[in-house]
XYZ file of C-alpha atoms in Angstrom:
341
model
C 0.000 0.000 0.000
C 2.841 2.406 0.715
C 3.936 2.220 -2.940
C 0.529 3.591 -3.925
C 0.885 6.604 -1.614
C 2.626 8.924 -4.141
C -0.050 8.128 -6.710
C -2.812 8.807 -4.175
C -1.230 12.134 -3.247
C -0.837 13.049 -6.914
C -4.486 12.283 -7.608
C -5.614 14.264 -4.585
C -3.437 17.217 -5.560
C -4.777 17.145 -9.114
C -8.359 16.987 -7.817
C -7.808 19.975 -5.534
C -6.169 22.041 -8.282
C -8.985 21.179 -10.696
C -11.561 22.237 -8.096
C -9.726 25.510 -7.563
C -9.575 26.141 -11.340
C -13.315 25.489 -11.740
C -14.013 27.817 -8.817
C -11.976 30.560 -10.486
C -13.776 30.015 -13.810
C -17.232 30.258 -12.234
C -16.301 33.311 -10.168
C -14.815 35.063 -13.209
C -17.852 34.410 -15.417
C -20.331 35.415 -12.695
C -18.289 38.559 -12.068
C -18.517 39.536 -15.714
C -22.293 38.989 -15.648
C -22.784 41.198 -12.583
C -24.638 44.475 -13.234
C -21.872 46.481 -11.530
C -19.671 48.932 -13.426
C -16.001 48.804 -12.314
C -15.015 51.339 -14.988
C -17.537 53.851 -13.687
C -16.193 53.307 -10.161
C -12.808 54.580 -11.382
C -13.578 57.360 -13.860
C -16.862 58.478 -12.292
C -20.389 58.624 -13.653
C -19.850 61.992 -15.388
C -16.758 60.965 -17.371
C -16.833 61.617 -21.110
C -17.269 58.568 -23.387
C -13.678 58.687 -24.676
C -12.196 58.555 -21.180
C -14.632 55.774 -20.292
C -13.696 53.738 -23.377
C -9.965 54.284 -22.763
C -10.223 53.045 -19.190
C -12.335 50.081 -20.295
C -9.654 49.125 -22.825
C -6.893 49.622 -20.238
C -8.677 47.207 -17.875
C -9.092 44.703 -20.710
C -12.878 44.700 -20.455
C -13.237 45.266 -24.195
C -11.871 41.757 -24.854
C -14.048 38.625 -25.051
C -14.574 36.956 -21.676
C -12.476 33.832 -22.497
C -9.574 36.060 -23.547
C -9.951 38.159 -20.391
C -9.743 34.979 -18.312
C -6.644 33.807 -20.200
C -4.932 37.161 -19.571
C -5.813 36.866 -15.879
C -4.395 33.329 -15.678
C -1.123 34.453 -17.278
C -0.809 37.288 -14.763
C -1.656 34.896 -11.953
C 1.103 32.537 -13.055
C 3.574 35.409 -12.549
C 2.230 36.175 -9.069
C 0.320 39.268 -10.206
C -3.193 39.443 -8.755
C -3.876 42.827 -10.288
C -4.667 46.211 -8.759
C -7.632 46.868 -6.488
C -10.066 49.507 -7.701
C -11.085 50.595 -4.206
C -7.604 51.202 -2.770
C -5.438 51.565 -5.873
C -2.941 49.156 -4.279
C -1.795 45.788 -5.584
C -4.356 43.211 -4.448
C -1.595 41.067 -2.979
C -0.561 43.843 -0.584
C -4.191 44.449 0.389
C -4.633 40.760 1.195
C -1.384 40.736 3.168
C -2.793 43.556 5.307
C -6.372 42.243 5.673
C -5.924 38.478 6.050
C -3.949 38.509 9.345
C -6.850 40.377 10.988
C -9.295 37.672 9.903
C -6.836 34.927 10.849
C -6.452 36.409 14.328
C -10.217 36.698 14.785
C -10.998 33.197 13.463
C -8.170 31.542 15.414
C -9.338 32.920 18.753
C -12.915 31.995 17.810
C -12.022 28.365 17.028
C -10.014 28.066 20.265
C -12.985 29.322 22.287
C -15.497 27.159 20.417
C -13.397 24.005 20.871
C -12.661 24.752 24.538
C -16.396 25.045 25.264
C -18.022 22.967 22.524
C -16.184 19.650 22.877
C -16.529 19.317 26.687
C -20.161 20.486 26.546
C -20.968 17.987 23.792
C -19.312 15.178 25.760
C -21.180 16.044 28.962
C -24.494 16.385 27.125
C -24.086 12.853 25.751
C -22.846 11.345 29.026
C -25.762 12.885 30.937
C -28.374 12.418 28.247
C -31.877 13.810 28.852
C -30.781 15.719 31.944
C -31.011 19.469 32.478
C -27.421 19.853 31.236
C -28.276 18.033 28.008
C -31.357 20.181 27.477
C -29.337 23.385 27.989
C -26.672 22.208 25.534
C -29.282 21.364 22.913
C -31.044 24.728 23.315
C -27.737 26.607 23.023
C -26.876 24.603 19.918
C -30.299 25.259 18.381
C -30.039 29.005 19.025
C -26.555 29.118 17.532
C -27.860 27.541 14.330
C -31.121 29.493 14.131
C -30.388 33.117 15.009
C -28.423 35.290 12.538
C -24.882 36.152 13.538
C -25.267 39.862 12.734
C -28.132 40.028 15.258
C -25.842 38.520 17.906
C -23.205 41.073 16.975
C -25.538 44.056 17.323
C -26.968 42.765 20.610
C -23.446 42.095 21.867
C -22.411 45.682 21.116
C -25.507 47.092 22.803
C -25.184 44.941 25.932
C -21.458 44.429 26.507
C -20.040 47.614 24.930
C -22.672 50.347 25.245
C -24.429 49.006 28.345
C -22.107 47.068 30.647
C -18.878 48.440 29.086
C -17.167 45.065 29.534
C -15.701 45.138 26.029
C -14.223 47.786 23.770
C -16.042 49.004 20.705
C -15.790 48.386 16.962
C -12.454 48.386 15.209
C -9.272 46.438 15.790
C -7.550 48.935 18.073
C -8.097 52.449 19.436
C -7.138 55.197 16.992
C -4.373 56.679 19.170
C -2.589 53.290 19.260
C -2.435 52.904 15.470
C 0.941 52.785 13.695
C 2.868 52.461 16.968
C 3.621 48.728 16.677
C 5.600 47.493 13.683
C 3.471 44.931 11.762
C 5.838 41.948 11.780
C 3.256 39.164 11.581
C 0.127 41.233 10.948
C -1.501 39.833 14.120
C -1.748 42.790 16.474
C -1.692 40.627 19.618
C 1.560 38.944 18.618
C 3.177 42.098 17.227
C 2.392 44.105 20.368
C 3.943 41.412 22.572
C 7.015 41.222 20.350
C 7.379 44.998 20.669
C 6.875 44.873 24.431
C 3.769 47.082 24.190
C 1.556 45.386 26.788
C -0.863 48.318 26.922
C -1.550 47.963 23.197
C -1.894 44.187 23.651
C -4.659 44.568 26.225
C -6.366 47.234 24.144
C -6.328 44.985 21.073
C -7.585 42.040 23.122
C -10.418 44.198 24.453
C -11.492 44.909 20.880
C -11.044 41.286 19.784
C -12.769 39.342 22.539
C -16.385 40.324 21.780
C -16.399 39.630 17.996
C -14.413 36.436 18.646
C -16.993 35.245 21.172
C -19.863 36.062 18.803
C -18.146 34.188 15.981
C -17.182 31.321 18.305
C -20.786 30.801 19.402
C -21.963 29.970 15.892
C -19.143 27.461 15.502
C -19.584 26.089 19.015
C -23.219 25.238 18.286
C -22.147 22.933 15.455
C -19.294 21.399 17.479
C -21.573 20.682 20.462
C -24.168 18.968 18.295
C -21.663 16.819 16.417
C -19.607 15.917 19.525
C -22.781 14.862 21.318
C -23.809 12.720 18.346
C -20.375 11.052 18.064
C -20.269 10.339 21.793
C -23.788 8.865 21.901
C -22.821 6.553 19.068
C -19.781 5.321 21.020
C -21.732 4.915 24.263
C -23.912 2.340 22.564
C -20.944 0.196 21.516
C -20.284 -3.142 23.248
C -16.752 -2.236 24.313
C -18.008 0.766 26.304
C -20.708 -1.325 27.985
C -18.107 -3.981 28.840
C -15.695 -1.385 30.227
C -18.382 0.094 32.456
C -19.453 -3.392 33.584
C -15.867 -4.095 34.686
C -16.032 -1.080 36.970
C -14.013 1.367 34.870
C -14.768 4.907 35.970
C -16.419 7.363 33.637
C -13.385 9.717 33.238
C -11.212 6.730 32.296
C -13.810 5.598 29.752
C -13.939 9.065 28.212
C -10.155 9.630 28.015
C -9.166 6.063 27.257
C -11.902 4.928 24.890
C -14.389 7.540 23.685
C -12.073 10.445 22.784
C -9.537 8.291 20.866
C -12.358 6.746 18.831
C -14.042 10.039 17.924
C -10.778 11.945 17.391
C -10.759 11.522 13.604
C -14.372 12.677 13.338
C -13.630 15.662 15.573
C -10.650 16.628 13.424
C -12.945 16.675 10.389
C -15.554 18.971 11.927
C -12.889 21.230 13.455
C -11.179 21.657 10.074
C -14.543 22.442 8.467
C -15.435 24.862 11.266
C -12.119 26.691 11.064
C -12.406 27.032 7.295
C -15.911 28.456 7.608
C -14.761 30.873 10.297
C -11.998 32.162 8.020
C -14.236 32.679 5.014
C -17.546 33.248 6.763
C -16.692 36.046 9.198
C -18.090 38.659 6.804
C -21.101 39.763 8.866
C -19.138 39.883 12.118
C -16.415 41.957 10.455
C -19.001 44.384 9.078
C -20.832 44.787 12.410
C -17.584 45.327 14.324
C -15.774 47.323 11.587
C -13.076 44.664 11.613
C -10.532 45.310 8.807
C -10.320 41.714 7.627
C -10.737 39.731 4.453
C -14.534 39.564 4.822
C -14.991 43.321 4.897
C -12.453 43.729 2.095
C -14.299 41.233 -0.118
C -17.673 42.834 0.649
C -16.408 46.264 -0.400
C -14.979 44.715 -3.575
C -18.321 43.086 -4.391
C -20.123 46.408 -4.016
C -18.169 47.984 -6.896
C -17.510 44.849 -8.954
C -13.746 44.812 -8.318
C -13.001 41.461 -9.962
C -9.290 41.488 -9.188
C -10.016 41.666 -5.458
C -12.931 39.211 -5.653
C -10.950 36.600 -7.569
C -7.978 36.976 -5.234
C -10.205 36.453 -2.184
C -11.830 33.441 -3.844
C -8.417 31.983 -4.627
C -7.246 32.588 -1.061
C -10.311 30.886 0.418
C -9.848 27.911 -1.910
C -6.191 27.575 -0.910
C -7.175 27.766 2.774
C -9.546 24.839 2.405
C -6.899 22.892 0.495
C -4.410 23.439 3.327
C -6.977 22.492 5.972
C -7.837 19.308 4.081
C -4.159 18.406 3.861
C -3.690 19.035 7.593
C -6.783 16.968 8.368
C -5.372 14.088 6.303
C -2.086 14.318 8.208
C -4.015 14.248 11.470
C -5.876 11.131 10.337
C -2.544 9.373 9.831
C -1.361 10.386 13.298
C -4.583 9.562 15.153
C -5.779 6.385 13.437
C -3.252 3.575 12.818
C -5.766 1.851 10.546
C -5.491 4.798 8.152
C -1.730 4.303 7.887
C -2.190 0.606 7.205
C -4.798 1.271 4.522
C -2.436 3.628 2.744
């Protein structure tokens, strides 16, 4: 089986690249069919027809759509993602500035959702049909049912405007901007590297509320799936036999249940993290968070295809990386997977 591993990896890589190419094709075609006017966003609505036509030709929009896509692919092969209409900067530099903010927000959100969701799902299954289980199921149902932007607005009203437990919208207070050198792009890490603890706590005060709002939506899914996986294991003969032999519940959980649901948990955690990275748009808008979601939304408003395609490509690459990491985790957690390969 090990001799087939390179071929399996090659096939998987080809499948992922093909999926990414199809995603780019669909996004490009849909973008060209959108009723937006990127030329008008640059030259203005009152521009004379000659200036409008010159800018349209400069942007390559006078070419047939297949030829436009071919030109874009050639530029992409040279690492050129184009220039953003909204900022006038290279799209690559815009993404380098916006993505760390989203990464920081989504990473804290997934840590919080895992820290609460997995234990709560386990306890809900172990104490099925008790008050704890009912509370976990209600929390999970609310997390799936209520819109995240509503949670964000309520969170701002209650915890920022009312109780003043959290800081307001934005990533950091205005008078702290441009003090810390952006080494990694993550303000928490950069402030610690610079020894600016005051800026660190200020940034954390801005981050904690949107991260908790975003974490709740992910936690609802993790609780439901962890509870389902655990209930399935509790009905297995080996668990019944272990309990009959007098093995205590904590030993059953750590020694039997968690190892057997680890692969399934890795799958849902990878999916959750990917959705947090690409699905934080509404939270970023509510909290004026300068991340990839807000950047992509602004690009969609004016039909900036360079920015939209770059964001689509980035999201696709993120899911490819998460899938690869999940596969590596399967190999580490499940010996049967290594034997099969």
